[in-house]
Short mmCIF file of C-alpha atoms in Angstrom, two decimals:
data_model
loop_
_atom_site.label_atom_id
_atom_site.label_comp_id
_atom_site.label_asym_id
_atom_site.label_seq_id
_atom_site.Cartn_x
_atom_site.Cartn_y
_atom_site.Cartn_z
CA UNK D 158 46.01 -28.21 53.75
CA UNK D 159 44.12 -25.37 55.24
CA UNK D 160 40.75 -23.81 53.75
CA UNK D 161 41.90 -20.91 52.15
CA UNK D 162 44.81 -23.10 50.44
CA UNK D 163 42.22 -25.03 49.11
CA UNK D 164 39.77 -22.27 48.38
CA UNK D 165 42.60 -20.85 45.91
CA UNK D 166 43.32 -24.47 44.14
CA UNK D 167 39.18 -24.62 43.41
CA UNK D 168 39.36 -21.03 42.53
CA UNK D 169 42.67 -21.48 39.73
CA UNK D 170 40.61 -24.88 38.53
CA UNK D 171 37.46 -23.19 38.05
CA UNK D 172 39.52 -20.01 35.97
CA UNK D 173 41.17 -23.01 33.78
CA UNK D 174 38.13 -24.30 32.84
CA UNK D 175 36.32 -20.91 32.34
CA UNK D 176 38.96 -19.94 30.02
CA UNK D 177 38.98 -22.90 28.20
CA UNK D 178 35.44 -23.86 28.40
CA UNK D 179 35.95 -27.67 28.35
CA UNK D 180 32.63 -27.30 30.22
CA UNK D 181 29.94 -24.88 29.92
CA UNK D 182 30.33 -21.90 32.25
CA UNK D 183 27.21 -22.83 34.59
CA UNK D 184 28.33 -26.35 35.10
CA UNK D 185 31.75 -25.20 35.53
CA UNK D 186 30.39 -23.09 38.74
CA UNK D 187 28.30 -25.78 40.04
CA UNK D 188 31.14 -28.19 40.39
CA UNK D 189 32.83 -25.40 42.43
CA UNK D 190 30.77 -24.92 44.59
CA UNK D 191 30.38 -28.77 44.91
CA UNK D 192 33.94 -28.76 45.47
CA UNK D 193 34.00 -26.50 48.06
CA UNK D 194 31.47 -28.35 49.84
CA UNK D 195 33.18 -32.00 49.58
CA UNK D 196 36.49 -30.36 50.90
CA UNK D 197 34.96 -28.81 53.74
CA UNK D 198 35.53 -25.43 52.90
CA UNK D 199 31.71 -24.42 52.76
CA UNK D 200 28.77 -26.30 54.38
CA UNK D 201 25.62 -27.18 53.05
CA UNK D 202 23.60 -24.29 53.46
CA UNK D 203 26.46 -21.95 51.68
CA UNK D 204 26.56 -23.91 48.65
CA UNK D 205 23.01 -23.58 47.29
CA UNK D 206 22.45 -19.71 49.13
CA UNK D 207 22.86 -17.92 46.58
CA UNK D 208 19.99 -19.05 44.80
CA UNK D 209 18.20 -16.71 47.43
CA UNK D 210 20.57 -14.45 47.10
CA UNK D 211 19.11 -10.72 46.73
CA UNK D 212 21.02 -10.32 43.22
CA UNK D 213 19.98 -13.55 41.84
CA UNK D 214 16.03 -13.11 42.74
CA UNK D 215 16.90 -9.50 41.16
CA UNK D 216 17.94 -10.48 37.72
CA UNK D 217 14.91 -13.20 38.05
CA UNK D 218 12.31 -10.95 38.38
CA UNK D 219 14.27 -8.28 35.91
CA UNK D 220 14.62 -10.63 33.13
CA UNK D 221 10.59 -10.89 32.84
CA UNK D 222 10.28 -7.33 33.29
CA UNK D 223 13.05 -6.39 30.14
CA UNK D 224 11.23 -9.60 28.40
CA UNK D 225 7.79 -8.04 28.32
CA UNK D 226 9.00 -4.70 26.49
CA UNK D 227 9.74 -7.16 23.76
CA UNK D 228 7.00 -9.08 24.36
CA UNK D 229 4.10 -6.41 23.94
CA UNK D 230 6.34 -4.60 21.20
CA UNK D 231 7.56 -1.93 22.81
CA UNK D 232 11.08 -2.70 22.69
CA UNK D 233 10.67 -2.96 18.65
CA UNK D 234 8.62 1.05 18.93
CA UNK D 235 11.98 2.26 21.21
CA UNK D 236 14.40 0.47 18.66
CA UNK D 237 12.70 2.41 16.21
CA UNK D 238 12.68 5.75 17.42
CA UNK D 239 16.49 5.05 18.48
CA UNK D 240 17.27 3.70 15.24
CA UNK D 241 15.53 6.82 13.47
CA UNK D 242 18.30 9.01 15.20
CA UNK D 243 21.19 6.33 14.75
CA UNK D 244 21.36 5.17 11.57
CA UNK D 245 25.20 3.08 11.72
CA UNK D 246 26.30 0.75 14.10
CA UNK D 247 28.76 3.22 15.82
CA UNK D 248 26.07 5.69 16.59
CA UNK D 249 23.67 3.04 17.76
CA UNK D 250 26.74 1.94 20.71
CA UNK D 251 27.17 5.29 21.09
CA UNK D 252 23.27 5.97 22.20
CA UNK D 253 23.20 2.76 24.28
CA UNK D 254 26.17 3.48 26.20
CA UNK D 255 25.28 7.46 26.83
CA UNK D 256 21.52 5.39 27.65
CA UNK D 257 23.08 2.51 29.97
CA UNK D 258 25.56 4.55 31.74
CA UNK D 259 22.68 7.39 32.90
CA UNK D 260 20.25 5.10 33.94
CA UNK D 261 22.74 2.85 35.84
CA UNK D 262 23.69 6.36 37.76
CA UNK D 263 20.64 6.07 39.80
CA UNK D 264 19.38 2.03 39.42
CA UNK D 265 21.45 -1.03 39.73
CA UNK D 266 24.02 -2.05 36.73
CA UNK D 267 22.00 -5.49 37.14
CA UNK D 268 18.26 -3.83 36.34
CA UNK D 269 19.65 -1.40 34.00
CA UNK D 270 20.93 -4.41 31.77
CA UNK D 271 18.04 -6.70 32.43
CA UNK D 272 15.90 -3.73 30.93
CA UNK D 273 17.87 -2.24 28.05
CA UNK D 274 19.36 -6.30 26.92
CA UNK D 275 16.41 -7.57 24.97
CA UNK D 276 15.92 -3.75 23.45
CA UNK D 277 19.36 -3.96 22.14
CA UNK D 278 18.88 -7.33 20.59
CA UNK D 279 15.90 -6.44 19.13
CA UNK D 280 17.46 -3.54 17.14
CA UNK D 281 20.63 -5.45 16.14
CA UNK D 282 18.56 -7.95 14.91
CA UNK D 283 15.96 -5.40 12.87
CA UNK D 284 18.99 -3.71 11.85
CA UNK D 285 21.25 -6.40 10.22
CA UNK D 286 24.19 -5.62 13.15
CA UNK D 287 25.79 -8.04 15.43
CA UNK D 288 24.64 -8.18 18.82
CA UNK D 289 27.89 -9.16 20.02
CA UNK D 290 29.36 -5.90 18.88
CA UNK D 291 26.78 -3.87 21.02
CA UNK D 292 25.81 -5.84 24.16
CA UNK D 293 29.39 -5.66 25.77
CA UNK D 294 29.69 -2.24 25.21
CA UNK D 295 26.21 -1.73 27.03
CA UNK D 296 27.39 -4.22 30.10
CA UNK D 297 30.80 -1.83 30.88
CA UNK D 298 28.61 1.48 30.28
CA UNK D 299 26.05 0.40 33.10
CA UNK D 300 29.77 -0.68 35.32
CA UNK D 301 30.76 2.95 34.12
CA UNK D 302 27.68 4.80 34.78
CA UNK D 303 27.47 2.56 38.21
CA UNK D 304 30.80 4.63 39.38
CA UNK D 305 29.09 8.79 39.05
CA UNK D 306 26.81 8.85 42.09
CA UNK D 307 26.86 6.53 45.60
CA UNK D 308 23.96 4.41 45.22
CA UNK D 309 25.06 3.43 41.21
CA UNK D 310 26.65 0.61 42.53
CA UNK D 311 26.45 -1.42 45.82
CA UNK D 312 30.66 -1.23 45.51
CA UNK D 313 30.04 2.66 46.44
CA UNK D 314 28.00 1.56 49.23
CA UNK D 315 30.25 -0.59 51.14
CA UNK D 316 33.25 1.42 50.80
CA UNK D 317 30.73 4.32 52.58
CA UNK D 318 29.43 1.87 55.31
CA UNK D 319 33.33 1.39 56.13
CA UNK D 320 34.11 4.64 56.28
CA UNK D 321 30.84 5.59 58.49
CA UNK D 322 31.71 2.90 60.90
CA UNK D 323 35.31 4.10 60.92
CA UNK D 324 34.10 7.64 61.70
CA UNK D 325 35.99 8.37 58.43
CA UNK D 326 34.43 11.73 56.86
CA UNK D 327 32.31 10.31 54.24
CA UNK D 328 31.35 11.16 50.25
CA UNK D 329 28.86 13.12 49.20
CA UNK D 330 26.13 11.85 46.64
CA UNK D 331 27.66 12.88 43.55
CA UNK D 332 31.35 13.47 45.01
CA UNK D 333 31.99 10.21 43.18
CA UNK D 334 31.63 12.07 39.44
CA UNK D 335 34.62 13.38 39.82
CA UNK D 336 36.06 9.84 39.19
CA UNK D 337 33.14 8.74 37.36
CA UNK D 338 32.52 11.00 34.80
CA UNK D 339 36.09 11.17 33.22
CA UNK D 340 36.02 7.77 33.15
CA UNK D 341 32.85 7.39 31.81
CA UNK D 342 33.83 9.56 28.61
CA UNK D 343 37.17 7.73 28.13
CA UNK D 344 35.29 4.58 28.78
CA UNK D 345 32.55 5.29 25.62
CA UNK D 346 35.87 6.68 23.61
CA UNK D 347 37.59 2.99 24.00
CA UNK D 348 34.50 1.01 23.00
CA UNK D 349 34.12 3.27 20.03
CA UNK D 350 37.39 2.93 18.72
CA UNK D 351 39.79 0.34 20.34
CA UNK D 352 37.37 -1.48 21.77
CA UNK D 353 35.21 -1.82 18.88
CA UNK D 354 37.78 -3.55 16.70
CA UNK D 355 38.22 -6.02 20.03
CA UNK D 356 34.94 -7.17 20.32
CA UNK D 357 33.94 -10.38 18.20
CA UNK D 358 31.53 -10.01 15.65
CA UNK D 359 29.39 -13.01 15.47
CA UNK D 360 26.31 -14.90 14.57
CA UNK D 361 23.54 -15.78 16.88
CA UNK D 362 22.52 -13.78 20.16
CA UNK D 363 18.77 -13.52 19.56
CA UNK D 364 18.05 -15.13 22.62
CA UNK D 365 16.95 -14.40 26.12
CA UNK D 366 16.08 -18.02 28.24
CA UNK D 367 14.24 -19.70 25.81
CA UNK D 368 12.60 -16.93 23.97
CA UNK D 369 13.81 -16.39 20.40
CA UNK D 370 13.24 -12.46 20.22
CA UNK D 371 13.76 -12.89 16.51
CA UNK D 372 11.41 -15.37 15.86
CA UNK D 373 8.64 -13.44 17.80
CA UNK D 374 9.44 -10.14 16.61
CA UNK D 375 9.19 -11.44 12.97
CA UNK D 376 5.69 -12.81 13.53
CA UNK D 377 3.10 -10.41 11.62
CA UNK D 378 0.42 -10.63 14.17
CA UNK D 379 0.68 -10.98 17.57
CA UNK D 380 -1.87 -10.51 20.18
CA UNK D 381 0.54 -9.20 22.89
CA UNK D 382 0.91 -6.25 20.74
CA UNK D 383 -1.79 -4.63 22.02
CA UNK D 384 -2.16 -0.64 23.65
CA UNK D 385 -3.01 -1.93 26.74
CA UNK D 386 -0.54 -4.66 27.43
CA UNK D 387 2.16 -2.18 25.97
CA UNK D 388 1.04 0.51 28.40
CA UNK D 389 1.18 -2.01 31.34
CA UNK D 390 4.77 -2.83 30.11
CA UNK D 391 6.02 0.35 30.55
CA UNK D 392 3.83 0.99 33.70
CA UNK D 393 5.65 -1.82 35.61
CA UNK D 394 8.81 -0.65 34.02
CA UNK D 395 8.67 2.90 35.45
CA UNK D 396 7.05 2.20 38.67
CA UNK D 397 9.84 -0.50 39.33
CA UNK D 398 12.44 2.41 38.29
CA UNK D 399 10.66 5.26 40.90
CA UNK D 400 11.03 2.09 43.22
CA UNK D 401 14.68 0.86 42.54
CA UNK D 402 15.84 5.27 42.94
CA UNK D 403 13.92 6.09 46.02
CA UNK D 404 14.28 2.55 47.50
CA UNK D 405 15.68 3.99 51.44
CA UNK D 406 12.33 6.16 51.48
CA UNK D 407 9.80 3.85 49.94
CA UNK D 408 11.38 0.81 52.03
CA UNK D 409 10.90 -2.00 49.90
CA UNK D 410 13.97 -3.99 48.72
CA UNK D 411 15.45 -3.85 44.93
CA UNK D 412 14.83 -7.49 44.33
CA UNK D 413 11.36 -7.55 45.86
CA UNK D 414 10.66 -4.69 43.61
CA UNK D 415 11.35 -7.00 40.53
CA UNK D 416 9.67 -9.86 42.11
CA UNK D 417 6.44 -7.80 41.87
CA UNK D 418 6.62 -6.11 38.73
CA UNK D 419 7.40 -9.83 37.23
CA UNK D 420 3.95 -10.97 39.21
CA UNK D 421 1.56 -7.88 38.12
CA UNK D 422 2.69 -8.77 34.51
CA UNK D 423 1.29 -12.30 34.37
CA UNK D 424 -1.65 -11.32 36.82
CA UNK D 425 -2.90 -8.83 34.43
CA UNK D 426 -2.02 -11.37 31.52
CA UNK D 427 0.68 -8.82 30.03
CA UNK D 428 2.78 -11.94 29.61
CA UNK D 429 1.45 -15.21 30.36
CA UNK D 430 3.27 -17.87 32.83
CA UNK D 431 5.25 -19.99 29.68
CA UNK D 432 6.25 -16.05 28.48
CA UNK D 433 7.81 -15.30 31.83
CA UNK D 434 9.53 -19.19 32.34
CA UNK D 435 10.63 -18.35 28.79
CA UNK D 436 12.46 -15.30 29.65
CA UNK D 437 14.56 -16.62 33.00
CA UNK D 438 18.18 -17.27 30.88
CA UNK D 439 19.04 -19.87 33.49
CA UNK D 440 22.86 -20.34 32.65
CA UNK D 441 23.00 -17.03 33.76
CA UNK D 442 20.87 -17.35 37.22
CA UNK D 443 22.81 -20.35 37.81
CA UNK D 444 26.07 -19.01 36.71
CA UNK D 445 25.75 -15.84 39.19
CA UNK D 446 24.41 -18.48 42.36
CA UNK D 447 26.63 -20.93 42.14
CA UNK D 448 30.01 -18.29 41.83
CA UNK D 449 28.87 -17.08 45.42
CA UNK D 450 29.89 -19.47 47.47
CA UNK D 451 33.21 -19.17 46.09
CA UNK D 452 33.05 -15.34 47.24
CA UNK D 453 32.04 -16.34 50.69
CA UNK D 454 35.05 -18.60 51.05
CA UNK D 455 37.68 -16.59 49.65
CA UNK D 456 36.36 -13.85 52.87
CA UNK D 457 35.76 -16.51 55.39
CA UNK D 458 38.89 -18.61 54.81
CA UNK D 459 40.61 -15.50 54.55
CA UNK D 460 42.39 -16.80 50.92
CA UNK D 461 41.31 -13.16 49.69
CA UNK D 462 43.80 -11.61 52.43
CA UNK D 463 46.11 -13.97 51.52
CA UNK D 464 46.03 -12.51 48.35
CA UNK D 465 46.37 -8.67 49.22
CA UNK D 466 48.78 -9.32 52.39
CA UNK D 467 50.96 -11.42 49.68
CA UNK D 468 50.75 -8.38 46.77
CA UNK D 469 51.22 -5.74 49.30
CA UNK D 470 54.16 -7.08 50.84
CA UNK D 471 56.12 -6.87 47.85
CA UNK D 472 55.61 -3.21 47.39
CA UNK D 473 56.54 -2.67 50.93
CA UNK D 474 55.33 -0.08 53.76
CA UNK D 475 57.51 2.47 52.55
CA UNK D 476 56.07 2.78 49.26
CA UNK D 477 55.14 6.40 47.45
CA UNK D 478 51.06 7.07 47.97
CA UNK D 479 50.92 6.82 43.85
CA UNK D 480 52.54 3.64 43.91
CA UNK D 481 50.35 2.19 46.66
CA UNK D 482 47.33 3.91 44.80
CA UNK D 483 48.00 1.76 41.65
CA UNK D 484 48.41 -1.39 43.75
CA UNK D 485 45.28 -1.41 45.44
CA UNK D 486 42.88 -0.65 42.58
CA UNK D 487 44.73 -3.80 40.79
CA UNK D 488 44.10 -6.15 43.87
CA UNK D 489 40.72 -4.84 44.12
CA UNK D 490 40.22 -5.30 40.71
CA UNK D 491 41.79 -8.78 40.56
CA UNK D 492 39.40 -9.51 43.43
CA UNK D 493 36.23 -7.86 41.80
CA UNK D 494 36.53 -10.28 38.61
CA UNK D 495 36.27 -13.70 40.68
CA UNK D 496 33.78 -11.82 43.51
CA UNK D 497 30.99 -9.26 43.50
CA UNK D 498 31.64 -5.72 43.45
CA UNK D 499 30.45 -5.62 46.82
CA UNK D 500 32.49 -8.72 48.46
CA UNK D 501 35.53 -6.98 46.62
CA UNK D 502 35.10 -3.19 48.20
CA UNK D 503 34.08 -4.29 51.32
CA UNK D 504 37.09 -6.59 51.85
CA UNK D 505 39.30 -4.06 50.49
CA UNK D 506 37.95 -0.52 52.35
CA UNK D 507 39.35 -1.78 56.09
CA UNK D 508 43.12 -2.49 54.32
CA UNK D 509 42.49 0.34 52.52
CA UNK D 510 42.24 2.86 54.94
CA UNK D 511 44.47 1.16 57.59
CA UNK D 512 47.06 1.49 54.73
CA UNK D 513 46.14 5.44 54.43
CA UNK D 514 46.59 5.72 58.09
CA UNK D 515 49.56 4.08 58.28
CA UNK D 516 51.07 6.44 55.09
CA UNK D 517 49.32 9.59 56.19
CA UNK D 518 47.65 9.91 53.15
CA UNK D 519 43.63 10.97 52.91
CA UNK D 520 42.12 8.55 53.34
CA UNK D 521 39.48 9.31 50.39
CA UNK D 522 42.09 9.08 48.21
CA UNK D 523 42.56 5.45 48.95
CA UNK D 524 39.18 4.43 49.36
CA UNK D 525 37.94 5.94 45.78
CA UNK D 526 40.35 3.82 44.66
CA UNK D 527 38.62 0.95 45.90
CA UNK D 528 35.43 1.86 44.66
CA UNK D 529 36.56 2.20 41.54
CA UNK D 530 38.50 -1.38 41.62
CA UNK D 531 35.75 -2.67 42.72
CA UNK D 532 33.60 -1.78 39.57
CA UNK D 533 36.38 -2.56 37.07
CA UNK D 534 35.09 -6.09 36.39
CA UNK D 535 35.61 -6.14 32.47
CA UNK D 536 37.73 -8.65 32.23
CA UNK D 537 35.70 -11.82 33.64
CA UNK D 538 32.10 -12.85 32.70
CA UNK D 539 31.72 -13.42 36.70
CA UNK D 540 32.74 -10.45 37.98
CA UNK D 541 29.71 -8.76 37.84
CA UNK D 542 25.98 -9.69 37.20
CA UNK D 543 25.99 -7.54 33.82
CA UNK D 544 28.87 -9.19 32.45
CA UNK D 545 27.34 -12.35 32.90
CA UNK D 546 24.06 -11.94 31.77
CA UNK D 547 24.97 -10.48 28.33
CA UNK D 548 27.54 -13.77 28.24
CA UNK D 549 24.94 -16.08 26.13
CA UNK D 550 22.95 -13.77 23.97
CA UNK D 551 26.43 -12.22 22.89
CA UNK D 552 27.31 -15.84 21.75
CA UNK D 553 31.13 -14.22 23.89
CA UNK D 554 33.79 -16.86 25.18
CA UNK D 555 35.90 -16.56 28.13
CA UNK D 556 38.66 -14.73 26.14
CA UNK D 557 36.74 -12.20 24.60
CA UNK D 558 36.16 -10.57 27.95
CA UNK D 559 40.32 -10.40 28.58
CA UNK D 560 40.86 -9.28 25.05
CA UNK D 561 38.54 -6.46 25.34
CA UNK D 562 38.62 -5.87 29.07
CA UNK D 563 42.15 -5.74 30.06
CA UNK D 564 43.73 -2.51 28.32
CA UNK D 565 41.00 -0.93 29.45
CA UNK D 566 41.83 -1.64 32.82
CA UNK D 567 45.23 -0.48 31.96
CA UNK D 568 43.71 2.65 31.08
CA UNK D 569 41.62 2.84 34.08
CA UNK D 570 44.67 2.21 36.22
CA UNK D 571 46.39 4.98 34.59
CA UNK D 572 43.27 7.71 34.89
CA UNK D 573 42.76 6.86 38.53
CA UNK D 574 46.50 7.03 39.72
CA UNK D 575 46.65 10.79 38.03
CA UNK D 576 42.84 11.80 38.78
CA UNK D 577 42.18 10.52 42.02
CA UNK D 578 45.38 12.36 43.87
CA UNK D 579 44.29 15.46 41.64
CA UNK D 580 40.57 15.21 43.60
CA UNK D 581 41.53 14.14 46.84
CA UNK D 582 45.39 15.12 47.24
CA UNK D 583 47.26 12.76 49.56
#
């Protein structure tokens, strides 16, 4: 049985037991990437790499950061002054997706959530609302917001770095608003209205790692409350933003950026160490690690070509530009929800334009389309970092993600096949 055979089987196991969660999600991606090591598909240093991986060390360090705005109160003074504006639960989803998606224009989807999570909580749980019914809508506005400008997601990157190396004419900054804003309005639209009514209202989600925000935020006195430590919150918070937006001038890496933040916090005794140990939600760090193996296998084996080649021969080489459109944003989107954004786009972008070439279409036209695929990862909890992390404190299954997710992929689909030719005509 060759590698990418057996890279699929692991793959379809590991989406059983996701859906069904006869095991808990972190375990369930452990023992595939255990199984991918006892087959022989990956070797030992794969299997445990992406615990150094630049995401994972990301949400690490971000997780302490968005901890310490609840921490030292702040996120309770923000939750207030949002609250003061948006009194029902609707208008409250409304501010945090108009919040998430316009920060995640210029940061990463992953530090936009990591920041604006525990601030959410916090005002669902001072509110009387369900967290459940607000935390999902903020992961697919930072995915939506991720899609109006090139660096808003790392997807938009690696379609570019194709097309450079291709000596393709490239995108321009905010070229990708075209795409990104209509579906950024339709997207906020759904969540309000169809969406809404899909999401599960439950109990629970007042917790981030170990730390009960509840608990805390119900104490009367507490000495982290202080001016200072409040002001150093935000500090770290802002500096790590000017950081994360002007990363290619300032030089220093996204996840080393959170790293330090996380660091100057306990130094100055903003949060001490058992805060910040408190913070880490490991399910999720381990959840988001132990997934990437599987990503480097389905590209090294070559199982993720499998799966294209196989979807793509069906429609045929003959096939109308709007037809072939439609079929590569749902492979790249199939792709997205078992692999990063990035894996996904940057496997796609070479078929992608080779198929463009071979149709005579603009080649833009096809490889938007794969940027946008690549950030439609509603429908998984492992399809993107965001989606994941918001997986425990939303108290969400599995199925909640593909009840809510997939018509809006359906309506994604159907925006991108009509906009996208309208933009960049074949």
């Amino acid at each position: 049985m060759s590698p990418a055979v057996i890279t699929l089987l692991i793959l379809l196991l590991a989406a059983i037991l996701f859906l069904t969660e006869k095991l808990p999600v972190a375990v369930t991606a452990l023992l595939s990437a255990l199984l991918l090591y006892i087959t022989g598909v990956v070797d030992a240093e794969t299997i445990f790499s992406g615990f150094t991986n630049n995401v994972v060390i990301l949400i690490t360090g971000m997780f302490v950061i968005g901890a310490s705005l609840f921490e030292t109160g702040v996120a309770k003074k923000i939750g207030q002054l949002i609250t003061k504006f948006a009194k029902t639960e609707k208008q409250l989803l409304l501010a945090i997706m108009l919040i998430g998606a316009g920060l995640s224009a210029f940061l990463s989807n992953t530090s936009t959530t990591a920041v604006l999570m525990p601030i959410v909580i916090m005002i669902a749980a001072s509110s009387g609302f369900s967290s459940s019914k607000l935390l999902m809508p903020l992961a697919y506005a930072t995915a939506l917001g991720g899609m109006i400008t090139l660096v808003g997601t790392n997807g938009n990157l690696a379609v570019q770095g194709v097309m450079e190396n291709e000596n393709v004419p490239v995108f321009g900054f905010f070229e990708f608003a075209y795409i990104g804003i209509p579906l950024t309005i339709v997207g906020i639209i759904y969540m309000m209205t169809i969406g809404y009514k899909l999401i599960p209202d439950r109990e629970g989600g007042t917790m981030i790692g170990d730390l009960d925000l509840s608990k805390i935020e119900n104490e009367e006195k507490n000495e982290n409350h202080t001016p200072v430590k409040q002001f150093m919150s935000v500090a770290v918070l802002i500096i790590a933003i000017i950081f994360m937006v002007f990363e290619e001038q300032i030089g220093v890496p996204l996840h080393v950026v959170s790293i330090m933040g996380a660091v100057v916090l306990v130094v100055t005794r903003t949060m001490t160490e058992k805060q910040a140990y408190r913070s880490l939600d490991l399910s999720t760090i381990i959840l988001v690690a132990a997934m990437m193996p599987m990503a480097t296998a389905l590209g090294e084996t070559g199982a993720a070509n499998m799966i294209a080649d196989s979807v793509l021969g069906i429609v045929g080489g003959d096939a109308s530009p709007y037809v072939l459109t439609g079929i590569i944003f749902c492979i790249t989107a199939l792709l997205t929800s078992v692999m990063s954004n990035t894996a996904a786009a940057a496997l796609m972008a070479p078929i992608g334009l080779v198929l463009a070439v071979s149709i005579g279409a603009d080649p833009k036209a096809v490889m938007m389309t794969v940027a946008v695929g690549a950030s439609a990862a509603y429908a998984s909890p492992i399809g993107t970092p965001p989606n994941t992390m918001i997986y425990g404190p939303g108290n969400y299954t599995f199925m909640d993600y593909i009840k809510c997710g997939f018509p809006f992929l359906v309506i994604q689909l159907i925006i991108c096949v009509i906009v996208v030719p309208m933009i960049w005509p074949f």
